[in-house]
Amino acid sequence: MDWSSPLLLSLRVSLCATALTGVVGIGGAWVIARTSLPGRRALELSATLPIVLPPTVLGYYLLVALGRNSPIGEAWESLFGQPLVFTWQGAVVAASVASLPYCLRTARAAISDVDVRYEQAARTMGLPEWRIALQVTLPLARRGVLAGLALAFARALGDFGTTLMVAGNIPGRTQTMPIAIYDAVQAGNDHRALYLSAVLSIVALSVLAAVTLLERRPA
Amino acid sequence: MTRSVTPARAAVALALALLAVAVTASALGVRSAPSVTASSGDEILVAGASDLQFAFEELGEAFTEATGDDVTFTFGSSGQLATQIVNGAPFHLFASANVGFVDEVIASGEGVASTKQTYAFGRIVVWSPKKRYGSLEALLDPKIRFIAIANPEHAPYGVAAQQALEDAGIYERVKSKLVYGENIADTLRLVKSGNADVGIVALSLAIVSGGRFWEIPPSRYEPLEQALVVTSTGQRGVVAQRFASFVMSEAGRRVMRRYGFFLPGERRGT
């Protein structure tokens, strides 16, 4: 029974999605919490949409936005020679968008909680803003930021509806663990469904345990 | 100052580690994919209607043995697979449960019109794990709470089931008891798991699933003309065509017959 290829694919997709979401989410969180950029509230709201929208609706929007007839889809296809939809890269985009709000909101709350006086003190010592953000704000907010990343990873690992719409169900290419489980259930292959579910549960629990340990350890 | 730098470095290190793991997993995944299928030939992706699941898996193995080319299947409802292909899904062959979806794919420019072929005619049965229902009217049994059929919106077998119920004049009376499977394999699952009492499913799935079934006379629904089309050009398209020919070959027809399909040129019962 082949369980390693959906698992490896799931890990690859969710790790890449977490990396992508981490950069956009933490960056966005800092912009929203620490700058006076106009429209930053609207930005936060729109980044929260994936929590509210049903995954299939989100997937459908992404399919329209990234599909072969969309400007993004066309640009991608002319750059890389293949469509973005129905590839594992498409699955990464789907999982990233679905997990973005979890990372962004958690990180935003953590950054907002950092006492601005530390940052002001750093400013009086002449540190440039980007170093204040990286060396003062982020370290002080690290617990929340890490928790946000962990949530994003968990959400990406478990994503089903959005990924299915954007990347389809192709064994060995876009069939992530949740989709492989769905496929096994649909095909009436109960043993495989149970087995894959158990593997995914163990992986998810281990990741959660690892993150909890990491968080508890003093820096 | 130096003390505040340490956690920042830790955060950066963590981010880098995460990225490294992602890249490693990515490389592993890329490498593991071909090694899983240890053959020297090409690999083609086939989108197949759910009723083909068992027949095509057997055909796929025989094909790989004979040619060295690998076949990977994605099974689903024909309508959903057609939509995916039109939207750019990278399948090389589309084997539909209904010729209409093949025409749709060809019209969108994703299918090679000259490769369109009818490979089988599907048959539907009333299936239940224990009790045998010997007619459509038997479905009026008040003890039946749910009757599973495939979703007629996008599954040809669901369309055929609905036509048969309408033809028997009982559609309106059983309508409130109908539950819809995503595709015909899912429909069978709904019954098999006990969540529906009885279902109208493909004979090709009923044959391997045990249980009791009764075939609905083919005169009660429009023929389920199952057609296929190559959806790729180039080398993979050639291999896809080779697999299509294999399905149509005498060896392929023997397998299809065993799973209860009527074959073009030898259709009975209409």
PDB file of N, CA, C and O in Angstrom, chain A residues 2 5 8 11-12 15-16 18-19 63 68 83 85-86 88 125 127 134-135 139 142 146 149 164 168-173 182-183 185-188 214 219, chain B residues 1 4-5 7-8 14 18-19 21-22 25-26 28-30 32-33 36 43 45 53 72-75 84 87-91 110 182-183 185-186 189 236:
ATOM      1  N   ASP A   2       0.684   2.082  -0.976  1.00  0.00           N
ATOM      2  CA  ASP A   2       1.558   3.236  -1.106  1.00  0.00           C
ATOM      3  C   ASP A   2       0.997   4.420  -0.332  1.00  0.00           C
ATOM      4  O   ASP A   2       0.017   5.029  -0.726  1.00  0.00           O
ATOM      5  N   SER A   5       3.919   8.376  -0.930  1.00  0.00           N
ATOM      6  CA  SER A   5       3.886   9.461  -1.919  1.00  0.00           C
ATOM      7  C   SER A   5       2.843  10.530  -1.587  1.00  0.00           C
ATOM      8  O   SER A   5       3.156  11.713  -1.672  1.00  0.00           O
ATOM      9  N   LEU A   8       4.549  12.399   1.488  1.00  0.00           N
ATOM     10  CA  LEU A   8       5.658  13.281   1.097  1.00  0.00           C
ATOM     11  C   LEU A   8       5.132  14.504   0.364  1.00  0.00           C
ATOM     12  O   LEU A   8       5.583  15.624   0.595  1.00  0.00           O
ATOM     13  N   LEU A  11       3.590  16.867   2.861  1.00  0.00           N
ATOM     14  CA  LEU A  11       4.605  17.579   3.638  1.00  0.00           C
ATOM     15  C   LEU A  11       5.257  18.662   2.779  1.00  0.00           C
ATOM     16  O   LEU A  11       5.444  19.792   3.224  1.00  0.00           O
ATOM     17  N   ARG A  12       5.561  18.293   1.543  1.00  0.00           N
ATOM     18  CA  ARG A  12       6.195  19.259   0.656  1.00  0.00           C
ATOM     19  C   ARG A  12       5.271  20.457   0.438  1.00  0.00           C
ATOM     20  O   ARG A  12       5.683  21.611   0.574  1.00  0.00           O
ATOM     21  N   LEU A  15       4.772  22.473   3.797  1.00  0.00           N
ATOM     22  CA  LEU A  15       5.966  23.221   4.216  1.00  0.00           C
ATOM     23  C   LEU A  15       6.209  24.423   3.296  1.00  0.00           C
ATOM     24  O   LEU A  15       6.503  25.521   3.775  1.00  0.00           O
ATOM     25  N   CYS A  16       6.081  24.195   2.001  1.00  0.00           N
ATOM     26  CA  CYS A  16       6.247  25.327   1.073  1.00  0.00           C
ATOM     27  C   CYS A  16       5.171  26.385   1.328  1.00  0.00           C
ATOM     28  O   CYS A  16       5.445  27.585   1.312  1.00  0.00           O
ATOM     29  N   THR A  18       3.653  26.949   4.141  1.00  0.00           N
ATOM     30  CA  THR A  18       3.944  27.644   5.400  1.00  0.00           C
ATOM     31  C   THR A  18       5.037  28.686   5.196  1.00  0.00           C
ATOM     32  O   THR A  18       4.965  29.787   5.753  1.00  0.00           O
ATOM     33  N   ALA A  19       6.054  28.335   4.389  1.00  0.00           N
ATOM     34  CA  ALA A  19       7.121  29.295   4.119  1.00  0.00           C
ATOM     35  C   ALA A  19       6.550  30.540   3.425  1.00  0.00           C
ATOM     36  O   ALA A  19       6.825  31.676   3.820  1.00  0.00           O
ATOM     37  N   LEU A  63      -9.379  29.094  -8.783  1.00  0.00           N
ATOM     38  CA  LEU A  63      -9.373  28.453 -10.102  1.00  0.00           C
ATOM     39  C   LEU A  63      -9.631  29.487 -11.190  1.00  0.00           C
ATOM     40  O   LEU A  63      -9.008  29.483 -12.248  1.00  0.00           O
ATOM     41  N   ARG A  68      -6.201  28.897 -16.673  1.00  0.00           N
ATOM     42  CA  ARG A  68      -5.440  29.125 -17.907  1.00  0.00           C
ATOM     43  C   ARG A  68      -5.897  30.359 -18.667  1.00  0.00           C
ATOM     44  O   ARG A  68      -5.143  30.893 -19.477  1.00  0.00           O
ATOM     45  N   PRO A  83       0.532  24.900 -17.056  1.00  0.00           N
ATOM     46  CA  PRO A  83      -0.420  25.672 -16.258  1.00  0.00           C
ATOM     47  C   PRO A  83      -0.086  25.587 -14.768  1.00  0.00           C
ATOM     48  O   PRO A  83       0.566  24.633 -14.333  1.00  0.00           O
ATOM     49  N   VAL A  85      -2.600  25.667 -12.455  1.00  0.00           N
ATOM     50  CA  VAL A  85      -3.641  24.814 -11.880  1.00  0.00           C
ATOM     51  C   VAL A  85      -3.345  23.350 -12.195  1.00  0.00           C
ATOM     52  O   VAL A  85      -2.701  23.047 -13.186  1.00  0.00           O
ATOM     53  N   PHE A  86      -3.782  22.467 -11.319  1.00  0.00           N
ATOM     54  CA  PHE A  86      -3.571  21.021 -11.440  1.00  0.00           C
ATOM     55  C   PHE A  86      -2.105  20.620 -11.386  1.00  0.00           C
ATOM     56  O   PHE A  86      -1.675  19.671 -12.017  1.00  0.00           O
ATOM     57  N   TRP A  88       1.418  20.610  -8.370  1.00  0.00           N
ATOM     58  CA  TRP A  88       1.630  20.708  -6.925  1.00  0.00           C
ATOM     59  C   TRP A  88       1.907  22.156  -6.518  1.00  0.00           C
ATOM     60  O   TRP A  88       1.574  22.559  -5.399  1.00  0.00           O
ATOM     61  N   MET A 125      18.541  54.784  19.770  1.00  0.00           N
ATOM     62  CA  MET A 125      19.929  54.353  19.579  1.00  0.00           C
ATOM     63  C   MET A 125      20.309  54.327  18.112  1.00  0.00           C
ATOM     64  O   MET A 125      21.382  53.865  17.759  1.00  0.00           O
ATOM     65  N   LEU A 127      18.876  52.680  15.517  1.00  0.00           N
ATOM     66  CA  LEU A 127      18.673  51.477  14.690  1.00  0.00           C
ATOM     67  C   LEU A 127      17.704  51.791  13.558  1.00  0.00           C
ATOM     68  O   LEU A 127      16.690  52.446  13.784  1.00  0.00           O
ATOM     69  N   LEU A 134      13.109  43.397  12.892  1.00  0.00           N
ATOM     70  CA  LEU A 134      13.680  42.050  12.928  1.00  0.00           C
ATOM     71  C   LEU A 134      14.319  41.716  14.262  1.00  0.00           C
ATOM     72  O   LEU A 134      14.292  40.578  14.705  1.00  0.00           O
ATOM     73  N   GLN A 135      14.932  42.744  14.922  1.00  0.00           N
ATOM     74  CA  GLN A 135      15.739  42.432  16.098  1.00  0.00           C
ATOM     75  C   GLN A 135      15.061  42.787  17.412  1.00  0.00           C
ATOM     76  O   GLN A 135      15.489  42.335  18.459  1.00  0.00           O
ATOM     77  N   PRO A 139      11.486  39.282  17.796  1.00  0.00           N
ATOM     78  CA  PRO A 139      11.890  38.418  18.910  1.00  0.00           C
ATOM     79  C   PRO A 139      10.930  38.522  20.098  1.00  0.00           C
ATOM     80  O   PRO A 139      10.630  37.526  20.733  1.00  0.00           O
ATOM     81  N   ARG A 142       7.824  36.528  19.375  1.00  0.00           N
ATOM     82  CA  ARG A 142       8.113  35.244  18.727  1.00  0.00           C
ATOM     83  C   ARG A 142       7.117  34.136  19.074  1.00  0.00           C
ATOM     84  O   ARG A 142       6.802  33.304  18.243  1.00  0.00           O
ATOM     85  N   LEU A 146       5.383  32.165  16.176  1.00  0.00           N
ATOM     86  CA  LEU A 146       5.580  30.720  16.001  1.00  0.00           C
ATOM     87  C   LEU A 146       4.247  29.988  16.033  1.00  0.00           C
ATOM     88  O   LEU A 146       3.998  29.078  15.246  1.00  0.00           O
ATOM     89  N   LEU A 149       2.653  30.357  12.767  1.00  0.00           N
ATOM     90  CA  LEU A 149       3.241  29.479  11.746  1.00  0.00           C
ATOM     91  C   LEU A 149       2.751  28.041  11.927  1.00  0.00           C
ATOM     92  O   LEU A 149       2.441  27.345  10.957  1.00  0.00           O
ATOM     93  N   LEU A 164      -8.420  20.581  -3.756  1.00  0.00           N
ATOM     94  CA  LEU A 164      -9.090  19.715  -4.725  1.00  0.00           C
ATOM     95  C   LEU A 164      -9.580  20.523  -5.927  1.00  0.00           C
ATOM     96  O   LEU A 164      -9.450  20.104  -7.072  1.00  0.00           O
ATOM     97  N   GLY A 168      -6.875  19.451  -8.291  1.00  0.00           N
ATOM     98  CA  GLY A 168      -7.436  18.174  -8.715  1.00  0.00           C
ATOM     99  C   GLY A 168      -6.952  17.006  -7.871  1.00  0.00           C
ATOM    100  O   GLY A 168      -6.474  17.188  -6.751  1.00  0.00           O
ATOM    101  N   ASN A 169      -7.076  15.832  -8.442  1.00  0.00           N
ATOM    102  CA  ASN A 169      -6.801  14.609  -7.696  1.00  0.00           C
ATOM    103  C   ASN A 169      -5.996  13.689  -8.595  1.00  0.00           C
ATOM    104  O   ASN A 169      -6.517  12.759  -9.181  1.00  0.00           O
ATOM    105  N   ILE A 170      -4.702  13.976  -8.724  1.00  0.00           N
ATOM    106  CA  ILE A 170      -3.862  13.172  -9.607  1.00  0.00           C
ATOM    107  C   ILE A 170      -2.832  12.427  -8.755  1.00  0.00           C
ATOM    108  O   ILE A 170      -1.978  13.058  -8.138  1.00  0.00           O
ATOM    109  N   PRO A 171      -2.933  11.099  -8.694  1.00  0.00           N
ATOM    110  CA  PRO A 171      -2.021  10.339  -7.832  1.00  0.00           C
ATOM    111  C   PRO A 171      -0.571  10.654  -8.159  1.00  0.00           C
ATOM    112  O   PRO A 171      -0.178  10.685  -9.318  1.00  0.00           O
ATOM    113  N   GLY A 172       0.223  10.898  -7.111  1.00  0.00           N
ATOM    114  CA  GLY A 172       1.655  11.141  -7.299  1.00  0.00           C
ATOM    115  C   GLY A 172       1.982  12.573  -7.680  1.00  0.00           C
ATOM    116  O   GLY A 172       3.136  12.964  -7.700  1.00  0.00           O
ATOM    117  N   ARG A 173       0.977  13.366  -8.022  1.00  0.00           N
ATOM    118  CA  ARG A 173       1.252  14.751  -8.428  1.00  0.00           C
ATOM    119  C   ARG A 173       0.536  15.760  -7.559  1.00  0.00           C
ATOM    120  O   ARG A 173       1.158  16.667  -7.016  1.00  0.00           O
ATOM    121  N   TYR A 182      -9.920  10.903   0.799  1.00  0.00           N
ATOM    122  CA  TYR A 182     -11.213  11.085   0.139  1.00  0.00           C
ATOM    123  C   TYR A 182     -11.361  10.104  -1.023  1.00  0.00           C
ATOM    124  O   TYR A 182     -12.376   9.429  -1.171  1.00  0.00           O
ATOM    125  N   ASP A 183     -10.301   9.990  -1.820  1.00  0.00           N
ATOM    126  CA  ASP A 183     -10.314   9.104  -2.981  1.00  0.00           C
ATOM    127  C   ASP A 183     -10.515   7.649  -2.550  1.00  0.00           C
ATOM    128  O   ASP A 183     -11.291   6.916  -3.157  1.00  0.00           O
ATOM    129  N   VAL A 185     -11.937   6.573   0.201  1.00  0.00           N
ATOM    130  CA  VAL A 185     -13.306   6.395   0.697  1.00  0.00           C
ATOM    131  C   VAL A 185     -14.277   6.274  -0.475  1.00  0.00           C
ATOM    132  O   VAL A 185     -15.126   5.392  -0.520  1.00  0.00           O
ATOM    133  N   GLN A 186     -14.106   7.166  -1.461  1.00  0.00           N
ATOM    134  CA  GLN A 186     -14.990   7.139  -2.620  1.00  0.00           C
ATOM    135  C   GLN A 186     -14.894   5.834  -3.375  1.00  0.00           C
ATOM    136  O   GLN A 186     -15.878   5.327  -3.893  1.00  0.00           O
ATOM    137  N   ALA A 187     -13.693   5.281  -3.435  1.00  0.00           N
ATOM    138  CA  ALA A 187     -13.488   4.053  -4.186  1.00  0.00           C
ATOM    139  C   ALA A 187     -13.889   2.835  -3.357  1.00  0.00           C
ATOM    140  O   ALA A 187     -13.767   1.710  -3.809  1.00  0.00           O
ATOM    141  N   GLY A 188     -14.334   3.065  -2.127  1.00  0.00           N
ATOM    142  CA  GLY A 188     -14.739   1.952  -1.274  1.00  0.00           C
ATOM    143  C   GLY A 188     -13.560   1.181  -0.708  1.00  0.00           C
ATOM    144  O   GLY A 188     -13.701   0.055  -0.258  1.00  0.00           O
ATOM    145  N   LEU A 214       8.793  23.277  21.434  1.00  0.00           N
ATOM    146  CA  LEU A 214       9.615  24.378  20.955  1.00  0.00           C
ATOM    147  C   LEU A 214       9.215  25.685  21.628  1.00  0.00           C
ATOM    148  O   LEU A 214      10.030  26.495  22.019  1.00  0.00           O
ATOM    149  N   ALA A 219      14.009  30.866  25.344  1.00  0.00           N
ATOM    150  CA  ALA A 219      14.890  31.266  24.239  1.00  0.00           C
ATOM    151  C   ALA A 219      16.281  31.579  24.745  1.00  0.00           C
ATOM    152  O   ALA A 219      16.450  32.005  25.884  1.00  0.00           O
TER     153      ALA A 219
ATOM    154  N   MET B   1      22.205  44.760  23.839  1.00  0.00           N
ATOM    155  CA  MET B   1      21.997  44.666  22.393  1.00  0.00           C
ATOM    156  C   MET B   1      22.260  43.249  21.909  1.00  0.00           C
ATOM    157  O   MET B   1      21.446  42.616  21.257  1.00  0.00           O
ATOM    158  N   SER B   4      19.499  40.737  22.683  1.00  0.00           N
ATOM    159  CA  SER B   4      18.268  40.766  21.895  1.00  0.00           C
ATOM    160  C   SER B   4      18.491  40.209  20.503  1.00  0.00           C
ATOM    161  O   SER B   4      17.558  39.859  19.816  1.00  0.00           O
ATOM    162  N   VAL B   5      19.745  40.147  20.093  1.00  0.00           N
ATOM    163  CA  VAL B   5      20.023  39.614  18.755  1.00  0.00           C
ATOM    164  C   VAL B   5      19.808  38.105  18.727  1.00  0.00           C
ATOM    165  O   VAL B   5      19.363  37.546  17.744  1.00  0.00           O
ATOM    166  N   PRO B   7      17.620  35.855  20.072  1.00  0.00           N
ATOM    167  CA  PRO B   7      16.338  35.278  19.632  1.00  0.00           C
ATOM    168  C   PRO B   7      16.002  35.623  18.190  1.00  0.00           C
ATOM    169  O   PRO B   7      15.399  34.809  17.502  1.00  0.00           O
ATOM    170  N   ALA B   8      16.445  36.781  17.731  1.00  0.00           N
ATOM    171  CA  ALA B   8      16.203  37.145  16.343  1.00  0.00           C
ATOM    172  C   ALA B   8      16.908  36.154  15.437  1.00  0.00           C
ATOM    173  O   ALA B   8      16.359  35.664  14.455  1.00  0.00           O
ATOM    174  N   LEU B  14      15.269  29.413  12.412  1.00  0.00           N
ATOM    175  CA  LEU B  14      14.075  28.564  12.319  1.00  0.00           C
ATOM    176  C   LEU B  14      13.452  28.686  10.933  1.00  0.00           C
ATOM    177  O   LEU B  14      13.102  27.682  10.299  1.00  0.00           O
ATOM    178  N   LEU B  18      13.115  25.752   8.268  1.00  0.00           N
ATOM    179  CA  LEU B  18      11.817  25.418   7.671  1.00  0.00           C
ATOM    180  C   LEU B  18      11.944  25.361   6.149  1.00  0.00           C
ATOM    181  O   LEU B  18      11.485  24.421   5.494  1.00  0.00           O
ATOM    182  N   LEU B  19      12.625  26.361   5.627  1.00  0.00           N
ATOM    183  CA  LEU B  19      12.810  26.436   4.185  1.00  0.00           C
ATOM    184  C   LEU B  19      13.640  25.239   3.700  1.00  0.00           C
ATOM    185  O   LEU B  19      13.326  24.601   2.691  1.00  0.00           O
ATOM    186  N   VAL B  21      13.946  22.307   5.112  1.00  0.00           N
ATOM    187  CA  VAL B  21      13.135  21.088   5.169  1.00  0.00           C
ATOM    188  C   VAL B  21      12.198  21.041   3.974  1.00  0.00           C
ATOM    189  O   VAL B  21      12.025  19.995   3.337  1.00  0.00           O
ATOM    190  N   ALA B  22      11.625  22.212   3.656  1.00  0.00           N
ATOM    191  CA  ALA B  22      10.695  22.265   2.526  1.00  0.00           C
ATOM    192  C   ALA B  22      11.411  21.876   1.242  1.00  0.00           C
ATOM    193  O   ALA B  22      10.913  21.069   0.452  1.00  0.00           O
ATOM    194  N   ALA B  25      12.271  18.123   1.396  1.00  0.00           N
ATOM    195  CA  ALA B  25      11.064  17.325   1.173  1.00  0.00           C
ATOM    196  C   ALA B  25      10.679  17.396  -0.293  1.00  0.00           C
ATOM    197  O   ALA B  25      10.281  16.396  -0.897  1.00  0.00           O
ATOM    198  N   SER B  26      10.860  18.589  -0.828  1.00  0.00           N
ATOM    199  CA  SER B  26      10.549  18.792  -2.231  1.00  0.00           C
ATOM    200  C   SER B  26      11.422  17.913  -3.119  1.00  0.00           C
ATOM    201  O   SER B  26      10.941  17.201  -3.995  1.00  0.00           O
ATOM    202  N   LEU B  28      13.095  15.246  -2.195  1.00  0.00           N
ATOM    203  CA  LEU B  28      12.735  13.853  -1.915  1.00  0.00           C
ATOM    204  C   LEU B  28      11.507  13.451  -2.721  1.00  0.00           C
ATOM    205  O   LEU B  28      11.479  12.398  -3.336  1.00  0.00           O
ATOM    206  N   GLY B  29      10.516  14.342  -2.661  1.00  0.00           N
ATOM    207  CA  GLY B  29       9.271  14.054  -3.357  1.00  0.00           C
ATOM    208  C   GLY B  29       9.497  13.895  -4.837  1.00  0.00           C
ATOM    209  O   GLY B  29       9.001  12.955  -5.453  1.00  0.00           O
ATOM    210  N   VAL B  30      10.300  14.803  -5.390  1.00  0.00           N
ATOM    211  CA  VAL B  30      10.573  14.747  -6.818  1.00  0.00           C
ATOM    212  C   VAL B  30      11.270  13.444  -7.165  1.00  0.00           C
ATOM    213  O   VAL B  30      10.948  12.777  -8.144  1.00  0.00           O
ATOM    214  N   SER B  32      11.309  10.659  -5.311  1.00  0.00           N
ATOM    215  CA  SER B  32      10.576   9.443  -4.952  1.00  0.00           C
ATOM    216  C   SER B  32       9.492   9.129  -5.965  1.00  0.00           C
ATOM    217  O   SER B  32       9.135   7.983  -6.158  1.00  0.00           O
ATOM    218  N   ALA B  33       8.993  10.167  -6.621  1.00  0.00           N
ATOM    219  CA  ALA B  33       7.888   9.919  -7.535  1.00  0.00           C
ATOM    220  C   ALA B  33       8.235   8.920  -8.642  1.00  0.00           C
ATOM    221  O   ALA B  33       7.522   7.941  -8.816  1.00  0.00           O
ATOM    222  N   VAL B  36       8.971   5.191  -7.389  1.00  0.00           N
ATOM    223  CA  VAL B  36       7.828   4.370  -7.001  1.00  0.00           C
ATOM    224  C   VAL B  36       7.416   3.476  -8.171  1.00  0.00           C
ATOM    225  O   VAL B  36       7.119   2.302  -8.016  1.00  0.00           O
ATOM    226  N   GLU B  43       5.074   7.645 -18.683  1.00  0.00           N
ATOM    227  CA  GLU B  43       3.951   7.543 -17.764  1.00  0.00           C
ATOM    228  C   GLU B  43       2.830   8.406 -18.306  1.00  0.00           C
ATOM    229  O   GLU B  43       3.059   9.568 -18.645  1.00  0.00           O
ATOM    230  N   LEU B  45      -1.238   9.868 -17.692  1.00  0.00           N
ATOM    231  CA  LEU B  45      -2.299  10.087 -16.725  1.00  0.00           C
ATOM    232  C   LEU B  45      -3.627   9.911 -17.445  1.00  0.00           C
ATOM    233  O   LEU B  45      -3.869  10.542 -18.470  1.00  0.00           O
ATOM    234  N   GLN B  53     -13.245   1.845 -12.743  1.00  0.00           N
ATOM    235  CA  GLN B  53     -12.221   1.651 -11.735  1.00  0.00           C
ATOM    236  C   GLN B  53     -11.559   0.274 -11.744  1.00  0.00           C
ATOM    237  O   GLN B  53     -10.345   0.164 -11.883  1.00  0.00           O
ATOM    238  N   THR B  72      -1.330   5.988 -14.799  1.00  0.00           N
ATOM    239  CA  THR B  72      -1.861   6.416 -13.515  1.00  0.00           C
ATOM    240  C   THR B  72      -3.286   6.903 -13.729  1.00  0.00           C
ATOM    241  O   THR B  72      -3.542   7.695 -14.632  1.00  0.00           O
ATOM    242  N   PHE B  73      -4.209   6.402 -12.910  1.00  0.00           N
ATOM    243  CA  PHE B  73      -5.611   6.730 -13.111  1.00  0.00           C
ATOM    244  C   PHE B  73      -6.123   7.730 -12.089  1.00  0.00           C
ATOM    245  O   PHE B  73      -5.744   7.684 -10.922  1.00  0.00           O
ATOM    246  N   THR B  74      -6.979   8.616 -12.552  1.00  0.00           N
ATOM    247  CA  THR B  74      -7.801   9.407 -11.650  1.00  0.00           C
ATOM    248  C   THR B  74      -9.239   9.093 -12.021  1.00  0.00           C
ATOM    249  O   THR B  74      -9.646   9.290 -13.164  1.00  0.00           O
ATOM    250  N   PHE B  75      -9.988   8.557 -11.052  1.00  0.00           N
ATOM    251  CA  PHE B  75     -11.377   8.236 -11.338  1.00  0.00           C
ATOM    252  C   PHE B  75     -12.293   9.269 -10.708  1.00  0.00           C
ATOM    253  O   PHE B  75     -12.025   9.767  -9.614  1.00  0.00           O
ATOM    254  N   GLN B  84     -12.368  19.554 -15.450  1.00  0.00           N
ATOM    255  CA  GLN B  84     -10.955  19.708 -15.085  1.00  0.00           C
ATOM    256  C   GLN B  84     -10.075  19.751 -16.332  1.00  0.00           C
ATOM    257  O   GLN B  84      -9.141  20.545 -16.412  1.00  0.00           O
ATOM    258  N   ASN B  87     -10.227  22.940 -18.014  1.00  0.00           N
ATOM    259  CA  ASN B  87      -9.518  23.961 -17.245  1.00  0.00           C
ATOM    260  C   ASN B  87      -8.013  23.736 -17.174  1.00  0.00           C
ATOM    261  O   ASN B  87      -7.324  24.390 -16.405  1.00  0.00           O
ATOM    262  N   GLY B  88      -7.513  22.748 -17.911  1.00  0.00           N
ATOM    263  CA  GLY B  88      -6.062  22.591 -17.985  1.00  0.00           C
ATOM    264  C   GLY B  88      -5.468  21.437 -17.207  1.00  0.00           C
ATOM    265  O   GLY B  88      -4.251  21.363 -17.060  1.00  0.00           O
ATOM    266  N   ALA B  89      -6.289  20.526 -16.686  1.00  0.00           N
ATOM    267  CA  ALA B  89      -5.724  19.373 -15.981  1.00  0.00           C
ATOM    268  C   ALA B  89      -4.890  18.544 -16.965  1.00  0.00           C
ATOM    269  O   ALA B  89      -5.299  18.330 -18.089  1.00  0.00           O
ATOM    270  N   PRO B  90      -3.713  18.084 -16.503  1.00  0.00           N
ATOM    271  CA  PRO B  90      -2.741  17.492 -17.437  1.00  0.00           C
ATOM    272  C   PRO B  90      -2.979  16.012 -17.747  1.00  0.00           C
ATOM    273  O   PRO B  90      -2.060  15.215 -17.710  1.00  0.00           O
ATOM    274  N   PHE B  91      -4.215  15.634 -18.029  1.00  0.00           N
ATOM    275  CA  PHE B  91      -4.463  14.232 -18.376  1.00  0.00           C
ATOM    276  C   PHE B  91      -4.125  13.991 -19.847  1.00  0.00           C
ATOM    277  O   PHE B  91      -4.222  14.895 -20.673  1.00  0.00           O
ATOM    278  N   GLU B 110      -9.267  20.732 -26.195  1.00  0.00           N
ATOM    279  CA  GLU B 110      -8.343  19.931 -25.384  1.00  0.00           C
ATOM    280  C   GLU B 110      -8.278  18.478 -25.841  1.00  0.00           C
ATOM    281  O   GLU B 110      -7.433  17.716 -25.395  1.00  0.00           O
ATOM    282  N   GLU B 182     -21.341  11.382  -5.488  1.00  0.00           N
ATOM    283  CA  GLU B 182     -20.525  12.268  -6.324  1.00  0.00           C
ATOM    284  C   GLU B 182     -20.273  11.647  -7.691  1.00  0.00           C
ATOM    285  O   GLU B 182     -20.150  12.335  -8.694  1.00  0.00           O
ATOM    286  N   ASN B 183     -20.132  10.344  -7.703  1.00  0.00           N
ATOM    287  CA  ASN B 183     -19.904   9.599  -8.940  1.00  0.00           C
ATOM    288  C   ASN B 183     -20.430   8.200  -8.665  1.00  0.00           C
ATOM    289  O   ASN B 183     -20.938   7.938  -7.582  1.00  0.00           O
ATOM    290  N   ALA B 185     -18.959   5.284  -8.169  1.00  0.00           N
ATOM    291  CA  ALA B 185     -18.280   4.540  -7.111  1.00  0.00           C
ATOM    292  C   ALA B 185     -18.736   5.046  -5.742  1.00  0.00           C
ATOM    293  O   ALA B 185     -18.940   4.267  -4.803  1.00  0.00           O
ATOM    294  N   ASP B 186     -18.895   6.340  -5.636  1.00  0.00           N
ATOM    295  CA  ASP B 186     -19.363   6.953  -4.393  1.00  0.00           C
ATOM    296  C   ASP B 186     -20.793   6.508  -4.099  1.00  0.00           C
ATOM    297  O   ASP B 186     -21.166   6.320  -2.943  1.00  0.00           O
ATOM    298  N   ARG B 189     -20.711   3.183  -2.617  1.00  0.00           N
ATOM    299  CA  ARG B 189     -20.230   3.301  -1.239  1.00  0.00           C
ATOM    300  C   ARG B 189     -21.355   3.691  -0.291  1.00  0.00           C
ATOM    301  O   ARG B 189     -21.438   3.200   0.839  1.00  0.00           O
ATOM    302  N   ARG B 236       3.483  11.648 -25.101  1.00  0.00           N
ATOM    303  CA  ARG B 236       2.471  11.112 -24.183  1.00  0.00           C
ATOM    304  C   ARG B 236       1.170  10.820 -24.911  1.00  0.00           C
ATOM    305  O   ARG B 236       0.470   9.875 -24.602  1.00  0.00           O
TER     306      ARG B 236
END
